[in-house]
Amino acid sequence: MAGSNADSCLNICRFIQKNHASISAPILRPPPELHGANGYLLEQFLHDRSNKRTDIYGGSIENRARLLLDVTKAVVEIWGSDRVGVRLSPFGTYNDVGDSDPVRLYRHVLSRLMELDIAYVSLIEARPGAGMEIDAPQAVDQLRPFWPKAVILAGGFTRQSAEETIRSGRADAVAFGRQFIANPDLPLRLKLGAPLNSHDRSTFYGGGAAGYVDYPELEAAHAAE
């Protein structure tokens, strides 16, 4: 983890910058969200459990955050800061990541992302069975003072808990993952208070169409009853 991939990532950023005209073609115009969570590469560099480098990308918090910030800068140069978001899981331990002082680390990360003036951050909250430090405080409660802009929260929300979270001001929006996989018409179901299809975890992360395109929409589900 976090071994020799930094130069490759920066080369990709340079390629994006060099070829931004074609990359910004209509098919790719939706604004990007950088994935710095779930034990993927950018998070591997952030966390001291996985980042054992001794160069400018390892050691101090400033160095470990360097790659995420460099990649964010490169993307902002193409799409503009108001169209870019970053996803983070401050207390994540999935894929063998984790940090000895996550609050201090992410205070720094958020402060630097504020300087880049990106549109929002998406924070994954700790929840059982999701590769998180469950006994840690919730991310938004610890880190919200360092991020006054838009926050999207994710983490096993229901309709009720999502509404309460937004109403309380803890977040500006809530993201749904597993529920969207199992319910292609999730916004309508939430609006109507309709029952949700149960997801089949065994079909996650690969395979064929089963579990991705075969969940019934609301009308079909009622017709089958």
CSV table of C-alpha atoms in Angstrom, one decimal:
chain,number,residue,atom,x,y,z
A,1,MET,CA,0.0,0.0,0.0
A,2,ALA,CA,1.1,3.5,-0.7
A,3,GLY,CA,4.2,2.2,-2.2
A,4,SER,CA,5.4,3.5,-5.6
A,5,ASN,CA,2.2,4.8,-7.2
A,6,ALA,CA,2.5,8.5,-6.5
A,7,ASP,CA,4.4,9.3,-9.6
A,8,SER,CA,2.0,7.3,-11.7
A,9,CYS,CA,-0.9,9.2,-10.3
A,10,LEU,CA,0.7,12.6,-10.9
A,11,ASN,CA,1.4,11.5,-14.5
A,12,ILE,CA,-2.3,10.8,-14.9
A,13,CYS,CA,-3.1,14.3,-13.6
A,14,ARG,CA,-0.6,15.7,-16.1
A,15,PHE,CA,-2.2,13.7,-18.9
A,16,ILE,CA,-5.7,15.1,-17.8
A,17,GLN,CA,-4.4,18.6,-17.9
A,18,LYS,CA,-2.6,18.2,-21.2
A,19,ASN,CA,-5.7,16.6,-22.9
A,20,HIS,CA,-8.4,18.6,-21.1
A,21,ALA,CA,-10.2,19.6,-24.3
A,22,SER,CA,-11.1,16.0,-25.3
A,23,ILE,CA,-11.6,14.9,-21.7
A,24,SER,CA,-14.1,17.7,-21.2
A,25,ALA,CA,-16.2,16.5,-24.1
A,26,PRO,CA,-20.0,16.3,-23.4
A,27,ILE,CA,-19.9,12.6,-22.4
A,28,LEU,CA,-17.6,13.4,-19.6
A,29,ARG,CA,-19.0,16.8,-18.4
A,30,PRO,CA,-20.6,15.6,-15.2
A,31,PRO,CA,-18.5,17.1,-12.4
A,32,PRO,CA,-16.1,14.6,-10.7
A,33,GLU,CA,-16.0,13.5,-7.1
A,34,LEU,CA,-12.5,12.3,-6.0
A,35,HIS,CA,-12.6,9.1,-4.1
A,36,GLY,CA,-10.4,9.5,-1.0
A,37,ALA,CA,-12.1,6.9,1.1
A,38,ASN,CA,-12.7,3.1,1.5
A,39,GLY,CA,-9.0,2.2,1.5
A,40,TYR,CA,-8.4,3.2,-2.1
A,41,LEU,CA,-5.1,4.8,-3.2
A,42,LEU,CA,-5.6,8.3,-2.0
A,43,GLU,CA,-6.7,7.2,1.4
A,44,GLN,CA,-3.8,4.7,1.5
A,45,PHE,CA,-1.5,7.8,1.3
A,46,LEU,CA,-3.4,9.7,3.9
A,47,HIS,CA,-3.3,7.1,6.7
A,48,ASP,CA,-0.2,6.3,8.7
A,49,ARG,CA,-1.2,2.6,9.0
A,50,SER,CA,-0.8,2.1,5.3
A,51,ASN,CA,1.7,4.9,4.3
A,52,LYS,CA,5.2,3.8,5.2
A,53,ARG,CA,6.9,6.0,2.6
A,54,THR,CA,10.0,8.1,3.5
A,55,ASP,CA,9.9,10.6,0.7
A,56,ILE,CA,7.8,13.8,0.3
A,57,TYR,CA,4.6,11.6,0.3
A,58,GLY,CA,5.2,10.0,3.6
A,59,GLY,CA,5.8,10.7,7.3
A,60,SER,CA,4.2,14.0,8.4
A,61,ILE,CA,0.5,14.8,7.9
A,62,GLU,CA,1.5,17.4,5.4
A,63,ASN,CA,3.4,14.9,3.3
A,64,ARG,CA,0.7,12.2,3.5
A,65,ALA,CA,-2.0,14.7,2.4
A,66,ARG,CA,0.1,15.8,-0.5
A,67,LEU,CA,-1.1,13.4,-3.1
A,68,LEU,CA,-4.8,14.0,-2.4
A,69,LEU,CA,-4.2,17.7,-2.6
A,70,ASP,CA,-2.1,17.5,-5.8
A,71,VAL,CA,-4.7,15.4,-7.5
A,72,THR,CA,-7.5,17.7,-6.4
A,73,LYS,CA,-5.6,20.7,-7.7
A,74,ALA,CA,-5.2,19.0,-11.1
A,75,VAL,CA,-8.9,18.2,-11.3
A,76,VAL,CA,-9.9,21.7,-10.2
A,77,GLU,CA,-7.8,23.2,-13.0
A,78,ILE,CA,-9.9,21.3,-15.5
A,79,TRP,CA,-13.5,21.4,-14.1
A,80,GLY,CA,-13.3,24.4,-11.8
A,81,SER,CA,-13.5,24.4,-8.0
A,82,ASP,CA,-17.2,24.9,-7.9
A,83,ARG,CA,-17.8,21.5,-9.7
A,84,VAL,CA,-15.4,19.3,-7.7
A,85,GLY,CA,-16.1,17.3,-4.6
A,86,VAL,CA,-14.0,14.9,-2.5
A,87,ARG,CA,-15.1,11.9,-0.6
A,88,LEU,CA,-13.5,10.9,2.7
A,89,SER,CA,-13.9,8.3,5.4
A,90,PRO,CA,-12.0,9.8,8.4
A,91,PHE,CA,-12.5,6.8,10.7
A,92,GLY,CA,-12.2,4.2,8.0
A,93,THR,CA,-10.2,1.0,8.4
A,94,TYR,CA,-11.4,-0.8,5.3
A,95,ASN,CA,-8.7,-2.5,3.2
A,96,ASP,CA,-6.3,-2.2,6.1
A,97,VAL,CA,-6.0,1.5,6.3
A,98,GLY,CA,-6.5,3.6,9.4
A,99,ASP,CA,-4.8,6.5,11.1
A,100,SER,CA,-3.4,7.0,14.7
A,101,ASP,CA,-4.8,10.6,14.9
A,102,PRO,CA,-7.7,10.9,12.4
A,103,VAL,CA,-9.1,14.1,13.8
A,104,ARG,CA,-5.8,15.9,13.5
A,105,LEU,CA,-5.2,14.5,10.0
A,106,TYR,CA,-8.6,15.4,8.6
A,107,ARG,CA,-8.6,18.9,10.2
A,108,HIS,CA,-5.5,19.5,8.1
A,109,VAL,CA,-7.0,17.9,5.0
A,110,LEU,CA,-10.2,19.9,5.2
A,111,SER,CA,-8.4,23.2,5.9
A,112,ARG,CA,-6.3,22.6,2.8
A,113,LEU,CA,-9.3,21.7,0.7
A,114,MET,CA,-11.0,24.9,1.9
A,115,GLU,CA,-8.1,26.8,0.3
A,116,LEU,CA,-8.9,25.1,-3.0
A,117,ASP,CA,-12.5,26.2,-2.6
A,118,ILE,CA,-14.0,22.9,-3.8
A,119,ALA,CA,-17.8,22.6,-3.8
A,120,TYR,CA,-18.3,20.0,-1.1
A,121,VAL,CA,-16.9,17.1,0.9
A,122,SER,CA,-18.7,13.8,1.3
A,123,LEU,CA,-18.0,12.1,4.6
A,124,ILE,CA,-18.7,8.4,5.4
A,125,GLU,CA,-19.9,8.0,9.0
A,126,ALA,CA,-18.9,5.1,11.1
A,127,ARG,CA,-21.3,2.2,11.3
A,128,PRO,CA,-21.1,-1.5,12.2
A,129,GLY,CA,-19.9,-3.9,9.6
A,130,ALA,CA,-18.5,-1.2,7.3
A,131,GLY,CA,-14.8,-1.2,8.1
A,132,MET,CA,-14.9,1.6,10.6
A,133,GLU,CA,-13.6,2.4,14.0
A,134,ILE,CA,-17.1,2.1,15.6
A,135,ASP,CA,-16.1,3.6,18.9
A,136,ALA,CA,-14.8,6.7,17.3
A,137,PRO,CA,-16.9,9.9,17.3
A,138,GLN,CA,-18.9,10.6,14.2
A,139,ALA,CA,-16.9,12.4,11.5
A,140,VAL,CA,-19.2,15.3,11.0
A,141,ASP,CA,-19.4,16.2,14.7
A,142,GLN,CA,-15.6,16.4,15.0
A,143,LEU,CA,-14.8,18.0,11.7
A,144,ARG,CA,-17.7,20.2,10.8
A,145,PRO,CA,-16.1,23.3,12.4
A,146,PHE,CA,-13.2,22.9,9.9
A,147,TRP,CA,-15.6,22.7,6.9
A,148,PRO,CA,-18.2,25.4,6.7
A,149,LYS,CA,-19.2,24.6,3.1
A,150,ALA,CA,-21.6,21.9,1.9
A,151,VAL,CA,-21.3,18.4,3.5
A,152,ILE,CA,-22.8,15.2,2.2
A,153,LEU,CA,-23.0,12.4,4.7
A,154,ALA,CA,-23.2,8.7,3.9
A,155,GLY,CA,-23.5,5.7,6.3
A,156,GLY,CA,-26.5,3.5,6.4
A,157,PHE,CA,-29.1,6.2,6.6
A,158,THR,CA,-32.9,5.6,6.5
A,159,ARG,CA,-35.4,8.1,5.3
A,160,GLN,CA,-36.1,9.2,8.9
A,161,SER,CA,-32.4,9.5,10.0
A,162,ALA,CA,-31.6,11.3,6.8
A,163,GLU,CA,-34.4,13.9,7.3
A,164,GLU,CA,-33.3,14.3,11.0
A,165,THR,CA,-29.7,14.8,9.9
A,166,ILE,CA,-30.5,17.5,7.4
A,167,ARG,CA,-33.0,19.2,9.7
A,168,SER,CA,-30.5,19.4,12.5
A,169,GLY,CA,-27.9,21.0,10.2
A,170,ARG,CA,-25.3,18.2,10.6
A,171,ALA,CA,-25.3,17.8,6.9
A,172,ASP,CA,-26.6,19.6,3.8
A,173,ALA,CA,-27.4,16.3,2.0
A,174,VAL,CA,-27.4,12.6,2.6
A,175,ALA,CA,-26.1,9.9,0.2
A,176,PHE,CA,-27.6,6.5,-0.2
A,177,GLY,CA,-25.6,3.6,-1.7
A,178,ARG,CA,-27.0,0.1,-1.0
A,179,GLN,CA,-30.5,1.3,-1.0
A,180,PHE,CA,-30.0,2.8,-4.5
A,181,ILE,CA,-28.6,-0.4,-5.9
A,182,ALA,CA,-31.7,-2.3,-4.7
A,183,ASN,CA,-34.2,0.4,-5.5
A,184,PRO,CA,-33.7,2.1,-8.9
A,185,ASP,CA,-36.6,4.4,-8.0
A,186,LEU,CA,-35.4,5.2,-4.5
A,187,PRO,CA,-36.3,9.0,-4.6
A,188,LEU,CA,-39.9,8.1,-5.4
A,189,ARG,CA,-40.1,5.4,-2.7
A,190,LEU,CA,-38.7,7.8,-0.1
A,191,LYS,CA,-41.1,10.5,-1.2
A,192,LEU,CA,-44.1,8.2,-0.9
A,193,GLY,CA,-42.9,6.4,2.2
A,194,ALA,CA,-43.1,3.1,0.2
A,195,PRO,CA,-41.3,-0.1,1.3
A,196,LEU,CA,-37.8,-0.7,0.0
A,197,ASN,CA,-36.5,-3.8,-1.8
A,198,SER,CA,-33.9,-5.6,0.3
A,199,HIS,CA,-30.4,-5.7,-1.2
A,200,ASP,CA,-28.5,-8.9,-1.9
A,201,ARG,CA,-24.9,-8.3,-0.6
A,202,SER,CA,-23.6,-11.4,-2.3
A,203,THR,CA,-24.0,-9.6,-5.7
A,204,PHE,CA,-21.9,-6.6,-4.7
A,205,TYR,CA,-18.5,-5.8,-6.2
A,206,GLY,CA,-18.5,-7.7,-9.4
A,207,GLY,CA,-20.3,-10.4,-11.3
A,208,GLY,CA,-23.0,-10.0,-14.0
A,209,ALA,CA,-26.3,-8.2,-14.3
A,210,ALA,CA,-27.9,-10.0,-11.3
A,211,GLY,CA,-28.2,-7.7,-8.4
A,212,TYR,CA,-27.6,-4.6,-10.5
A,213,VAL,CA,-30.3,-4.3,-13.1
A,214,ASP,CA,-32.9,-6.8,-12.0
A,215,TYR,CA,-34.4,-5.1,-8.8
A,216,PRO,CA,-38.1,-4.3,-9.5
A,217,GLU,CA,-39.3,-0.7,-9.6
A,218,LEU,CA,-42.3,0.2,-7.4
A,219,GLU,CA,-45.1,-0.5,-9.9
A,220,ALA,CA,-43.6,-3.9,-10.8
A,221,ALA,CA,-43.2,-4.8,-7.2
A,222,HIS,CA,-46.8,-4.0,-6.4
A,223,ALA,CA,-48.0,-6.0,-9.4
A,224,ALA,CA,-46.1,-9.0,-8.2
A,225,GLU,CA,-47.8,-9.0,-4.8
